[in-house]
Amino acid sequence: AQTVTQSQPEMSVQEAETVTLSCTYDTSENNYYLFWYKQPPSRQMILVIRQEAYKQQNATENRFSVNFQKAAKSFSLKISDSQLGDTAMYFCAFILIQGAQKLVFGQGTRLTINP
Amino acid sequence: DVKVTQSSRYLVKRTGEKVFLECVQDMDHENMFWYRQDPGLGLRLIYFSYDVKMKEKGDIPEGYSVSREKKERFSLILESASTNQTSMYLCASRILGTGLYEQYFGPGTRLTVT
């Protein structure tokens, strides 16, 4: 079975700092996608960034970028120039391309950006 | 914009009651999902549906059932609510065929069973 582990339950940084959220996963398959989702307080969960396992290049979306290390099964999220609006729960998630295509989530990291 | 709505943001029910949680999506998505979210456990899949009248058990289906009579609506049913079903429930939908696998989430229903 596939598993996703986020080892940092909570993190806190000052506004404008850079922060990195860790995620590791376990699978014996080769074809999959990885995601980071953001859940702001009392608001809907939204997709932050997506990475296809077959792509070596790390995905970036504005201030958000990932460090995808396939051999190490690591998928960290870097937020540059953090803003107050980045305060949220962040979930790492994994999906196999074949089979049931169910999303498997990590435990989440609660990130607080302080003014 | 994809919109996924859930019937209630907050719900309080008594032990033993039958509880219905409704989810509606407006983008003609084939796949729909129900998750429960608990602190320290992330999101866990309860049930999902590939299409109308189709359903598959997720990782924690015990104590729950689902119904999908129309493509846009996916209902989660707690036949006899228990206190250990107090949780946040999230619905999601996904379109097939794009190769992107992104799921769109509703705002969640925080259910308290007393």
mmCIF file of N, CA, C and O in Angstrom, chain B residues 10-112:
data_model
loop_
_atom_site.group_PDB
_atom_site.id
_atom_site.type_symbol
_atom_site.label_atom_id
_atom_site.label_comp_id
_atom_site.label_asym_id
_atom_site.label_seq_id
_atom_site.Cartn_x
_atom_site.Cartn_y
_atom_site.Cartn_z
ATOM 1 N N TYR B 10 -21.852 23.130 9.461
ATOM 2 C CA TYR B 10 -21.809 22.562 10.804
ATOM 3 C C TYR B 10 -23.092 21.767 11.043
ATOM 4 O O TYR B 10 -24.173 22.185 10.627
ATOM 5 N N LEU B 11 -22.913 20.628 11.728
ATOM 6 C CA LEU B 11 -24.061 19.759 12.001
ATOM 7 C C LEU B 11 -23.849 19.115 13.364
ATOM 8 O O LEU B 11 -22.736 18.642 13.664
ATOM 9 N N VAL B 12 -24.910 19.111 14.168
ATOM 10 C CA VAL B 12 -24.844 18.420 15.460
ATOM 11 C C VAL B 12 -25.962 17.391 15.492
ATOM 12 O O VAL B 12 -27.135 17.735 15.265
ATOM 13 N N LYS B 13 -25.606 16.154 15.740
ATOM 14 C CA LYS B 13 -26.574 15.056 15.758
ATOM 15 C C LYS B 13 -26.378 14.223 17.024
ATOM 16 O O LYS B 13 -25.328 14.256 17.661
ATOM 17 N N ARG B 14 -27.418 13.471 17.328
ATOM 18 C CA ARG B 14 -27.360 12.604 18.509
ATOM 19 C C ARG B 14 -26.970 11.190 18.102
ATOM 20 O O ARG B 14 -27.256 10.743 16.985
ATOM 21 N N THR B 15 -26.361 10.497 19.025
ATOM 22 C CA THR B 15 -25.998 9.090 18.813
ATOM 23 C C THR B 15 -27.227 8.295 18.387
ATOM 24 O O THR B 15 -28.309 8.440 18.974
ATOM 25 N N GLY B 16 -27.046 7.500 17.334
ATOM 26 C CA GLY B 16 -28.130 6.665 16.848
ATOM 27 C C GLY B 16 -28.963 7.277 15.739
ATOM 28 O O GLY B 16 -29.720 6.562 15.067
ATOM 29 N N GLU B 17 -28.820 8.572 15.522
ATOM 30 C CA GLU B 17 -29.572 9.228 14.447
ATOM 31 C C GLU B 17 -29.028 8.813 13.091
ATOM 32 O O GLU B 17 -27.836 8.511 12.944
ATOM 33 N N LYS B 18 -29.880 8.868 12.078
ATOM 34 C CA LYS B 18 -29.449 8.681 10.696
ATOM 35 C C LYS B 18 -29.078 10.058 10.152
ATOM 36 O O LYS B 18 -29.850 11.014 10.282
ATOM 37 N N VAL B 19 -27.901 10.151 9.555
ATOM 38 C CA VAL B 19 -27.386 11.439 9.114
ATOM 39 C C VAL B 19 -27.106 11.399 7.614
ATOM 40 O O VAL B 19 -26.521 10.433 7.110
ATOM 41 N N PHE B 20 -27.544 12.450 6.932
ATOM 42 C CA PHE B 20 -27.292 12.575 5.502
ATOM 43 C C PHE B 20 -26.404 13.792 5.256
ATOM 44 O O PHE B 20 -26.734 14.891 5.666
ATOM 45 N N LEU B 21 -25.303 13.572 4.564
ATOM 46 C CA LEU B 21 -24.455 14.673 4.124
ATOM 47 C C LEU B 21 -24.519 14.716 2.605
ATOM 48 O O LEU B 21 -24.277 13.708 1.936
ATOM 49 N N GLU B 22 -24.841 15.906 2.093
ATOM 50 C CA GLU B 22 -25.033 16.042 0.653
ATOM 51 C C GLU B 22 -23.902 16.829 0.021
ATOM 52 O O GLU B 22 -23.394 17.794 0.593
ATOM 53 N N CYS B 23 -23.547 16.436 -1.173
ATOM 54 C CA CYS B 23 -22.500 17.117 -1.935
ATOM 55 C C CYS B 23 -22.979 17.292 -3.367
ATOM 56 O O CYS B 23 -23.492 16.330 -3.973
ATOM 57 N N VAL B 24 -22.809 18.492 -3.895
ATOM 58 C CA VAL B 24 -23.214 18.773 -5.265
ATOM 59 C C VAL B 24 -22.078 19.463 -5.995
ATOM 60 O O VAL B 24 -21.472 20.397 -5.462
ATOM 61 N N GLN B 25 -21.800 19.001 -7.224
ATOM 62 C CA GLN B 25 -20.790 19.669 -8.059
ATOM 63 C C GLN B 25 -21.446 20.089 -9.369
ATOM 64 O O GLN B 25 -22.352 19.423 -9.867
ATOM 65 N N ASP B 26 -20.965 21.204 -9.899
ATOM 66 C CA ASP B 26 -21.657 21.809 -11.042
ATOM 67 C C ASP B 26 -20.874 21.705 -12.345
ATOM 68 O O ASP B 26 -21.156 22.427 -13.294
ATOM 69 N N MET B 27 -19.865 20.812 -12.401
ATOM 70 C CA MET B 27 -19.022 20.770 -13.586
ATOM 71 C C MET B 27 -19.088 19.446 -14.328
ATOM 72 O O MET B 27 -18.189 19.137 -15.099
ATOM 73 N N ASP B 28 -20.109 18.671 -14.086
ATOM 74 C CA ASP B 28 -20.306 17.432 -14.841
ATOM 75 C C ASP B 28 -19.150 16.441 -14.648
ATOM 76 O O ASP B 28 -18.803 15.683 -15.555
ATOM 77 N N HIS B 29 -18.569 16.463 -13.466
ATOM 78 C CA HIS B 29 -17.464 15.544 -13.182
ATOM 79 C C HIS B 29 -17.980 14.131 -12.975
ATOM 80 O O HIS B 29 -19.003 13.921 -12.297
ATOM 81 N N GLU B 30 -17.249 13.161 -13.508
ATOM 82 C CA GLU B 30 -17.667 11.770 -13.352
ATOM 83 C C GLU B 30 -17.390 11.239 -11.940
ATOM 84 O O GLU B 30 -18.187 10.519 -11.365
ATOM 85 N N ASN B 31 -16.221 11.557 -11.428
ATOM 86 C CA ASN B 31 -15.801 10.964 -10.154
ATOM 87 C C ASN B 31 -16.141 11.872 -8.976
ATOM 88 O O ASN B 31 -15.955 13.089 -9.047
ATOM 89 N N MET B 32 -16.599 11.259 -7.910
ATOM 90 C CA MET B 32 -16.842 11.993 -6.670
ATOM 91 C C MET B 32 -16.360 11.171 -5.488
ATOM 92 O O MET B 32 -16.341 9.929 -5.548
ATOM 93 N N PHE B 33 -15.977 11.882 -4.412
ATOM 94 C CA PHE B 33 -15.292 11.252 -3.282
ATOM 95 C C PHE B 33 -15.819 11.815 -1.964
ATOM 96 O O PHE B 33 -16.171 12.990 -1.889
ATOM 97 N N TRP B 34 -15.815 10.981 -0.947
ATOM 98 C CA TRP B 34 -16.045 11.432 0.429
ATOM 99 C C TRP B 34 -14.850 11.058 1.287
ATOM 100 O O TRP B 34 -14.404 9.898 1.293
ATOM 101 N N TYR B 35 -14.345 12.075 2.020
ATOM 102 C CA TYR B 35 -13.234 11.889 2.942
ATOM 103 C C TYR B 35 -13.663 12.341 4.336
ATOM 104 O O TYR B 35 -14.538 13.184 4.476
ATOM 105 N N ARG B 36 -12.976 11.808 5.334
ATOM 106 C CA ARG B 36 -13.058 12.418 6.644
ATOM 107 C C ARG B 36 -11.662 12.899 7.033
ATOM 108 O O ARG B 36 -10.650 12.261 6.672
ATOM 109 N N GLN B 37 -11.652 14.050 7.698
ATOM 110 C CA GLN B 37 -10.392 14.684 8.072
ATOM 111 C C GLN B 37 -10.308 14.769 9.579
ATOM 112 O O GLN B 37 -11.168 15.367 10.229
ATOM 113 N N ASP B 38 -9.287 14.175 10.148
ATOM 114 C CA ASP B 38 -9.066 14.192 11.592
ATOM 115 C C ASP B 38 -7.649 14.658 11.876
ATOM 116 O O ASP B 38 -6.715 14.316 11.136
ATOM 117 N N PRO B 39 -7.461 15.409 12.967
ATOM 118 C CA PRO B 39 -6.119 15.920 13.289
ATOM 119 C C PRO B 39 -5.105 14.794 13.405
ATOM 120 O O PRO B 39 -5.355 13.782 14.051
ATOM 121 N N GLY B 40 -3.961 15.008 12.751
ATOM 122 C CA GLY B 40 -2.889 14.020 12.818
ATOM 123 C C GLY B 40 -3.052 12.826 11.903
ATOM 124 O O GLY B 40 -2.142 12.013 11.780
ATOM 125 N N LEU B 41 -4.215 12.728 11.259
ATOM 126 C CA LEU B 41 -4.465 11.594 10.357
ATOM 127 C C LEU B 41 -4.634 12.016 8.912
ATOM 128 O O LEU B 41 -4.735 11.174 8.021
ATOM 129 N N GLY B 42 -4.696 13.293 8.652
ATOM 130 C CA GLY B 42 -4.895 13.760 7.288
ATOM 131 C C GLY B 42 -6.301 13.452 6.805
ATOM 132 O O GLY B 42 -7.251 13.417 7.584
ATOM 133 N N LEU B 43 -6.430 13.226 5.502
ATOM 134 C CA LEU B 43 -7.715 12.869 4.908
ATOM 135 C C LEU B 43 -7.708 11.381 4.611
ATOM 136 O O LEU B 43 -6.758 10.858 4.028
ATOM 137 N N ARG B 44 -8.789 10.755 4.980
ATOM 138 C CA ARG B 44 -8.952 9.319 4.701
ATOM 139 C C ARG B 44 -10.204 9.110 3.858
ATOM 140 O O ARG B 44 -11.257 9.667 4.154
ATOM 141 N N LEU B 45 -10.073 8.272 2.844
ATOM 142 C CA LEU B 45 -11.149 8.065 1.888
ATOM 143 C C LEU B 45 -12.194 7.113 2.457
ATOM 144 O O LEU B 45 -11.877 5.997 2.851
ATOM 145 N N ILE B 46 -13.448 7.556 2.428
ATOM 146 C CA ILE B 46 -14.538 6.720 2.942
ATOM 147 C C ILE B 46 -15.157 5.911 1.792
ATOM 148 O O ILE B 46 -15.221 4.683 1.833
ATOM 149 N N TYR B 47 -15.629 6.615 0.789
ATOM 150 C CA TYR B 47 -16.220 6.004 -0.397
ATOM 151 C C TYR B 47 -15.929 6.897 -1.595
ATOM 152 O O TYR B 47 -15.698 8.089 -1.449
ATOM 153 N N PHE B 48 -15.962 6.303 -2.776
ATOM 154 C CA PHE B 48 -15.919 7.105 -3.978
ATOM 155 C C PHE B 48 -16.835 6.502 -5.041
ATOM 156 O O PHE B 48 -17.278 5.359 -4.917
ATOM 157 N N SER B 49 -17.083 7.313 -6.057
ATOM 158 C CA SER B 49 -18.006 6.913 -7.115
ATOM 159 C C SER B 49 -17.403 7.299 -8.458
ATOM 160 O O SER B 49 -17.061 8.462 -8.673
ATOM 161 N N TYR B 50 -17.292 6.330 -9.346
ATOM 162 C CA TYR B 50 -16.761 6.619 -10.665
ATOM 163 C C TYR B 50 -17.783 7.306 -11.550
ATOM 164 O O TYR B 50 -17.434 8.073 -12.439
ATOM 165 N N ASP B 51 -19.049 6.972 -11.324
ATOM 166 C CA ASP B 51 -20.114 7.568 -12.139
ATOM 167 C C ASP B 51 -21.450 7.277 -11.472
ATOM 168 O O ASP B 51 -21.500 6.633 -10.410
ATOM 169 N N VAL B 52 -22.532 7.698 -12.101
ATOM 170 C CA VAL B 52 -23.873 7.528 -11.534
ATOM 171 C C VAL B 52 -24.123 6.062 -11.187
ATOM 172 O O VAL B 52 -23.803 5.166 -11.973
ATOM 173 N N LYS B 53 -24.672 5.858 -10.004
ATOM 174 C CA LYS B 53 -25.037 4.542 -9.486
ATOM 175 C C LYS B 53 -23.841 3.620 -9.262
ATOM 176 O O LYS B 53 -24.026 2.435 -8.965
ATOM 177 N N MET B 54 -22.636 4.131 -9.371
ATOM 178 C CA MET B 54 -21.450 3.321 -9.102
ATOM 179 C C MET B 54 -20.824 3.789 -7.802
ATOM 180 O O MET B 54 -20.774 5.005 -7.528
ATOM 181 N N LYS B 55 -20.341 2.851 -7.012
ATOM 182 C CA LYS B 55 -19.695 3.207 -5.762
ATOM 183 C C LYS B 55 -18.619 2.175 -5.434
ATOM 184 O O LYS B 55 -18.759 0.995 -5.770
ATOM 185 N N GLU B 56 -17.598 2.656 -4.774
ATOM 186 C CA GLU B 56 -16.499 1.792 -4.353
ATOM 187 C C GLU B 56 -16.134 2.144 -2.928
ATOM 188 O O GLU B 56 -16.105 3.328 -2.567
ATOM 189 N N LYS B 57 -15.810 1.147 -2.129
ATOM 190 C CA LYS B 57 -15.358 1.412 -0.779
ATOM 191 C C LYS B 57 -13.965 2.016 -0.794
ATOM 192 O O LYS B 57 -13.115 1.618 -1.595
ATOM 193 N N GLY B 58 -13.760 2.948 0.108
ATOM 194 C CA GLY B 58 -12.438 3.492 0.303
ATOM 195 C C GLY B 58 -11.723 2.762 1.413
ATOM 196 O O GLY B 58 -11.914 1.564 1.615
ATOM 197 N N ASP B 59 -10.958 3.495 2.189
ATOM 198 C CA ASP B 59 -10.145 2.873 3.233
ATOM 199 C C ASP B 59 -10.888 2.683 4.552
ATOM 200 O O ASP B 59 -10.525 1.818 5.341
ATOM 201 N N ILE B 60 -11.910 3.504 4.785
ATOM 202 C CA ILE B 60 -12.620 3.417 6.074
ATOM 203 C C ILE B 60 -14.138 3.468 5.851
ATOM 204 O O ILE B 60 -14.830 4.352 6.332
ATOM 205 N N PRO B 61 -14.729 2.483 5.165
ATOM 206 C CA PRO B 61 -16.159 2.552 4.851
ATOM 207 C C PRO B 61 -17.099 2.116 5.977
ATOM 208 O O PRO B 61 -18.311 2.349 5.896
ATOM 209 N N GLU B 62 -16.564 1.517 7.022
ATOM 210 C CA GLU B 62 -17.423 0.952 8.068
ATOM 211 C C GLU B 62 -18.259 2.041 8.744
ATOM 212 O O GLU B 62 -17.736 3.064 9.168
ATOM 213 N N GLY B 63 -19.555 1.781 8.815
ATOM 214 C CA GLY B 63 -20.471 2.722 9.457
ATOM 215 C C GLY B 63 -21.044 3.762 8.512
ATOM 216 O O GLY B 63 -21.849 4.598 8.925
ATOM 217 N N TYR B 64 -20.632 3.691 7.239
ATOM 218 C CA TYR B 64 -21.085 4.660 6.238
ATOM 219 C C TYR B 64 -21.675 3.943 5.022
ATOM 220 O O TYR B 64 -21.328 2.803 4.736
ATOM 221 N N SER B 65 -22.557 4.638 4.320
ATOM 222 C CA SER B 65 -22.992 4.200 3.005
ATOM 223 C C SER B 65 -23.108 5.446 2.137
ATOM 224 O O SER B 65 -23.011 6.571 2.636
ATOM 225 N N VAL B 66 -23.273 5.243 0.828
ATOM 226 C CA VAL B 66 -23.345 6.376 -0.084
ATOM 227 C C VAL B 66 -24.433 6.129 -1.119
ATOM 228 O O VAL B 66 -24.899 5.010 -1.314
ATOM 229 N N SER B 67 -24.807 7.216 -1.773
ATOM 230 C CA SER B 67 -25.799 7.136 -2.833
ATOM 231 C C SER B 67 -25.428 8.122 -3.915
ATOM 232 O O SER B 67 -25.097 9.279 -3.628
ATOM 233 N N ARG B 68 -25.507 7.660 -5.178
ATOM 234 C CA ARG B 68 -25.275 8.564 -6.308
ATOM 235 C C ARG B 68 -26.304 8.241 -7.376
ATOM 236 O O ARG B 68 -26.073 7.450 -8.279
ATOM 237 N N GLU B 69 -27.432 8.925 -7.272
ATOM 238 C CA GLU B 69 -28.534 8.751 -8.218
ATOM 239 C C GLU B 69 -28.437 9.707 -9.396
ATOM 240 O O GLU B 69 -28.968 9.431 -10.480
ATOM 241 N N LYS B 70 -27.783 10.837 -9.194
ATOM 242 C CA LYS B 70 -27.582 11.810 -10.259
ATOM 243 C C LYS B 70 -26.101 12.160 -10.324
ATOM 244 O O LYS B 70 -25.394 12.106 -9.308
ATOM 245 N N LYS B 71 -25.644 12.521 -11.491
ATOM 246 C CA LYS B 71 -24.218 12.739 -11.691
ATOM 247 C C LYS B 71 -23.683 13.846 -10.791
ATOM 248 O O LYS B 71 -22.552 13.773 -10.308
ATOM 249 N N GLU B 72 -24.465 14.867 -10.543
ATOM 250 C CA GLU B 72 -23.953 16.022 -9.808
ATOM 251 C C GLU B 72 -24.004 15.857 -8.290
ATOM 252 O O GLU B 72 -23.440 16.671 -7.577
ATOM 253 N N ARG B 73 -24.656 14.811 -7.805
ATOM 254 C CA ARG B 73 -24.918 14.710 -6.370
ATOM 255 C C ARG B 73 -24.411 13.392 -5.800
ATOM 256 O O ARG B 73 -24.676 12.327 -6.340
ATOM 257 N N PHE B 74 -23.703 13.514 -4.678
ATOM 258 C CA PHE B 74 -23.139 12.329 -4.022
ATOM 259 C C PHE B 74 -23.405 12.469 -2.531
ATOM 260 O O PHE B 74 -22.943 13.422 -1.910
ATOM 261 N N SER B 75 -24.181 11.530 -1.994
ATOM 262 C CA SER B 75 -24.602 11.625 -0.601
ATOM 263 C C SER B 75 -23.864 10.623 0.264
ATOM 264 O O SER B 75 -23.655 9.470 -0.147
ATOM 265 N N LEU B 76 -23.495 11.065 1.440
ATOM 266 C CA LEU B 76 -22.890 10.188 2.455
ATOM 267 C C LEU B 76 -23.914 9.981 3.555
ATOM 268 O O LEU B 76 -24.510 10.945 4.037
ATOM 269 N N ILE B 77 -24.101 8.732 3.936
ATOM 270 C CA ILE B 77 -25.125 8.393 4.923
ATOM 271 C C ILE B 77 -24.476 7.694 6.107
ATOM 272 O O ILE B 77 -23.714 6.733 5.927
ATOM 273 N N LEU B 78 -24.769 8.206 7.288
ATOM 274 C CA LEU B 78 -24.384 7.530 8.528
ATOM 275 C C LEU B 78 -25.657 6.873 9.046
ATOM 276 O O LEU B 78 -26.588 7.554 9.486
ATOM 277 N N GLU B 79 -25.727 5.562 8.942
ATOM 278 C CA GLU B 79 -26.964 4.849 9.252
ATOM 279 C C GLU B 79 -27.364 5.014 10.715
ATOM 280 O O GLU B 79 -28.532 5.169 11.036
ATOM 281 N N SER B 80 -26.398 4.993 11.595
ATOM 282 C CA SER B 80 -26.651 5.152 13.029
ATOM 283 C C SER B 80 -25.430 5.853 13.623
ATOM 284 O O SER B 80 -24.434 5.205 13.937
ATOM 285 N N ALA B 81 -25.522 7.174 13.713
ATOM 286 C CA ALA B 81 -24.345 7.960 14.074
ATOM 287 C C ALA B 81 -23.787 7.559 15.442
ATOM 288 O O ALA B 81 -24.539 7.275 16.382
ATOM 289 N N SER B 82 -22.478 7.553 15.512
ATOM 290 C CA SER B 82 -21.800 7.267 16.778
ATOM 291 C C SER B 82 -20.802 8.378 17.066
ATOM 292 O O SER B 82 -20.394 9.123 16.162
ATOM 293 N N THR B 83 -20.398 8.496 18.320
ATOM 294 C CA THR B 83 -19.513 9.601 18.707
ATOM 295 C C THR B 83 -18.170 9.535 17.977
ATOM 296 O O THR B 83 -17.556 10.582 17.722
ATOM 297 N N ASN B 84 -17.733 8.343 17.604
ATOM 298 C CA ASN B 84 -16.447 8.266 16.894
ATOM 299 C C ASN B 84 -16.548 8.686 15.433
ATOM 300 O O ASN B 84 -15.548 8.652 14.703
ATOM 301 N N GLN B 85 -17.737 9.095 15.023
ATOM 302 C CA GLN B 85 -17.894 9.664 13.690
ATOM 303 C C GLN B 85 -17.899 11.188 13.720
ATOM 304 O O GLN B 85 -18.105 11.833 12.687
ATOM 305 N N THR B 86 -17.660 11.756 14.883
ATOM 306 C CA THR B 86 -17.444 13.200 14.979
ATOM 307 C C THR B 86 -16.175 13.544 14.218
ATOM 308 O O THR B 86 -15.102 13.014 14.519
ATOM 309 N N SER B 87 -16.310 14.402 13.215
ATOM 310 C CA SER B 87 -15.184 14.675 12.340
ATOM 311 C C SER B 87 -15.545 15.776 11.348
ATOM 312 O O SER B 87 -16.684 16.224 11.284
ATOM 313 N N MET B 88 -14.549 16.165 10.547
ATOM 314 C CA MET B 88 -14.797 17.023 9.394
ATOM 315 C C MET B 88 -14.929 16.119 8.170
ATOM 316 O O MET B 88 -14.076 15.248 7.944
ATOM 317 N N TYR B 89 -15.991 16.323 7.396
ATOM 318 C CA TYR B 89 -16.229 15.521 6.199
ATOM 319 C C TYR B 89 -16.076 16.396 4.957
ATOM 320 O O TYR B 89 -16.693 17.451 4.841
ATOM 321 N N LEU B 90 -15.228 15.941 4.062
ATOM 322 C CA LEU B 90 -14.950 16.678 2.828
ATOM 323 C C LEU B 90 -15.396 15.871 1.621
ATOM 324 O O LEU B 90 -15.131 14.676 1.528
ATOM 325 N N CYS B 91 -16.057 16.557 0.715
ATOM 326 C CA CYS B 91 -16.451 15.975 -0.555
ATOM 327 C C CYS B 91 -15.530 16.521 -1.632
ATOM 328 O O CYS B 91 -15.048 17.667 -1.535
ATOM 329 N N ALA B 92 -15.276 15.732 -2.659
ATOM 330 C CA ALA B 92 -14.446 16.189 -3.767
ATOM 331 C C ALA B 92 -14.967 15.596 -5.064
ATOM 332 O O ALA B 92 -15.651 14.571 -5.066
ATOM 333 N N SER B 93 -14.632 16.247 -6.170
ATOM 334 C CA SER B 93 -14.994 15.708 -7.483
ATOM 335 C C SER B 93 -13.805 15.839 -8.421
ATOM 336 O O SER B 93 -12.883 16.621 -8.176
ATOM 337 N N ARG B 94 -13.879 15.045 -9.488
ATOM 338 C CA ARG B 94 -12.763 15.024 -10.435
ATOM 339 C C ARG B 94 -13.303 14.669 -11.812
ATOM 340 O O ARG B 94 -14.154 13.782 -11.948
ATOM 341 N N ILE B 95 -12.767 15.340 -12.826
ATOM 342 C CA ILE B 95 -13.158 15.017 -14.197
ATOM 343 C C ILE B 95 -12.226 13.943 -14.734
ATOM 344 O O ILE B 95 -11.049 13.892 -14.373
ATOM 345 N N LEU B 96 -12.750 13.073 -15.582
ATOM 346 C CA LEU B 96 -11.930 12.035 -16.197
ATOM 347 C C LEU B 96 -11.338 12.541 -17.503
ATOM 348 O O LEU B 96 -11.872 13.443 -18.136
ATOM 349 N N GLY B 97 -10.224 11.944 -17.882
ATOM 350 C CA GLY B 97 -9.723 12.141 -19.229
ATOM 351 C C GLY B 97 -8.733 13.275 -19.423
ATOM 352 O O GLY B 97 -8.161 13.404 -20.494
ATOM 353 N N THR B 98 -8.527 14.104 -18.408
ATOM 354 C CA THR B 98 -7.585 15.208 -18.593
ATOM 355 C C THR B 98 -6.158 14.771 -18.317
ATOM 356 O O THR B 98 -5.220 15.456 -18.710
ATOM 357 N N GLY B 99 -6.005 13.682 -17.595
ATOM 358 C CA GLY B 99 -4.662 13.235 -17.220
ATOM 359 C C GLY B 99 -4.048 14.051 -16.115
ATOM 360 O O GLY B 99 -2.851 13.934 -15.848
ATOM 361 N N LEU B 100 -4.850 14.880 -15.477
ATOM 362 C CA LEU B 100 -4.305 15.763 -14.444
ATOM 363 C C LEU B 100 -4.588 15.243 -13.038
ATOM 364 O O LEU B 100 -3.860 15.552 -12.112
ATOM 365 N N TYR B 101 -5.658 14.507 -12.880
ATOM 366 C CA TYR B 101 -6.018 13.844 -11.616
ATOM 367 C C TYR B 101 -6.297 14.800 -10.475
ATOM 368 O O TYR B 101 -6.333 14.406 -9.323
ATOM 369 N N GLU B 102 -6.514 16.063 -10.786
ATOM 370 C CA GLU B 102 -6.783 17.025 -9.718
ATOM 371 C C GLU B 102 -8.183 16.821 -9.176
ATOM 372 O O GLU B 102 -9.137 16.626 -9.926
ATOM 373 N N GLN B 103 -8.323 16.875 -7.853
ATOM 374 C CA GLN B 103 -9.628 16.820 -7.218
ATOM 375 C C GLN B 103 -9.996 18.206 -6.713
ATOM 376 O O GLN B 103 -9.152 18.944 -6.212
ATOM 377 N N TYR B 104 -11.292 18.536 -6.835
ATOM 378 C CA TYR B 104 -11.812 19.815 -6.380
ATOM 379 C C TYR B 104 -12.662 19.553 -5.137
ATOM 380 O O TYR B 104 -13.554 18.700 -5.153
ATOM 381 N N PHE B 105 -12.400 20.317 -4.101
ATOM 382 C CA PHE B 105 -13.004 20.035 -2.806
ATOM 383 C C PHE B 105 -14.124 20.998 -2.449
ATOM 384 O O PHE B 105 -14.099 22.175 -2.826
ATOM 385 N N GLY B 106 -15.078 20.487 -1.689
ATOM 386 C CA GLY B 106 -16.082 21.319 -1.080
ATOM 387 C C GLY B 106 -15.564 21.954 0.196
ATOM 388 O O GLY B 106 -14.446 21.668 0.621
ATOM 389 N N PRO B 107 -16.367 22.794 0.852
ATOM 390 C CA PRO B 107 -15.917 23.528 2.037
ATOM 391 C C PRO B 107 -15.870 22.674 3.297
ATOM 392 O O PRO B 107 -15.286 23.095 4.300
ATOM 393 N N GLY B 108 -16.482 21.500 3.251
ATOM 394 C CA GLY B 108 -16.460 20.626 4.420
ATOM 395 C C GLY B 108 -17.687 20.778 5.292
ATOM 396 O O GLY B 108 -18.318 21.840 5.339
ATOM 397 N N THR B 109 -18.036 19.692 5.977
ATOM 398 C CA THR B 109 -19.094 19.692 6.988
ATOM 399 C C THR B 109 -18.474 19.205 8.285
ATOM 400 O O THR B 109 -17.931 18.100 8.339
ATOM 401 N N ARG B 110 -18.547 20.053 9.297
ATOM 402 C CA ARG B 110 -18.036 19.622 10.605
ATOM 403 C C ARG B 110 -19.186 18.996 11.374
ATOM 404 O O ARG B 110 -20.114 19.687 11.769
ATOM 405 N N LEU B 111 -19.118 17.696 11.550
ATOM 406 C CA LEU B 111 -20.176 16.941 12.210
ATOM 407 C C LEU B 111 -19.773 16.619 13.638
ATOM 408 O O LEU B 111 -18.685 16.101 13.877
ATOM 409 N N THR B 112 -20.682 16.937 14.555
ATOM 410 C CA THR B 112 -20.497 16.559 15.960
ATOM 411 C C THR B 112 -21.617 15.613 16.345
ATOM 412 O O THR B 112 -22.797 15.931 16.141
#
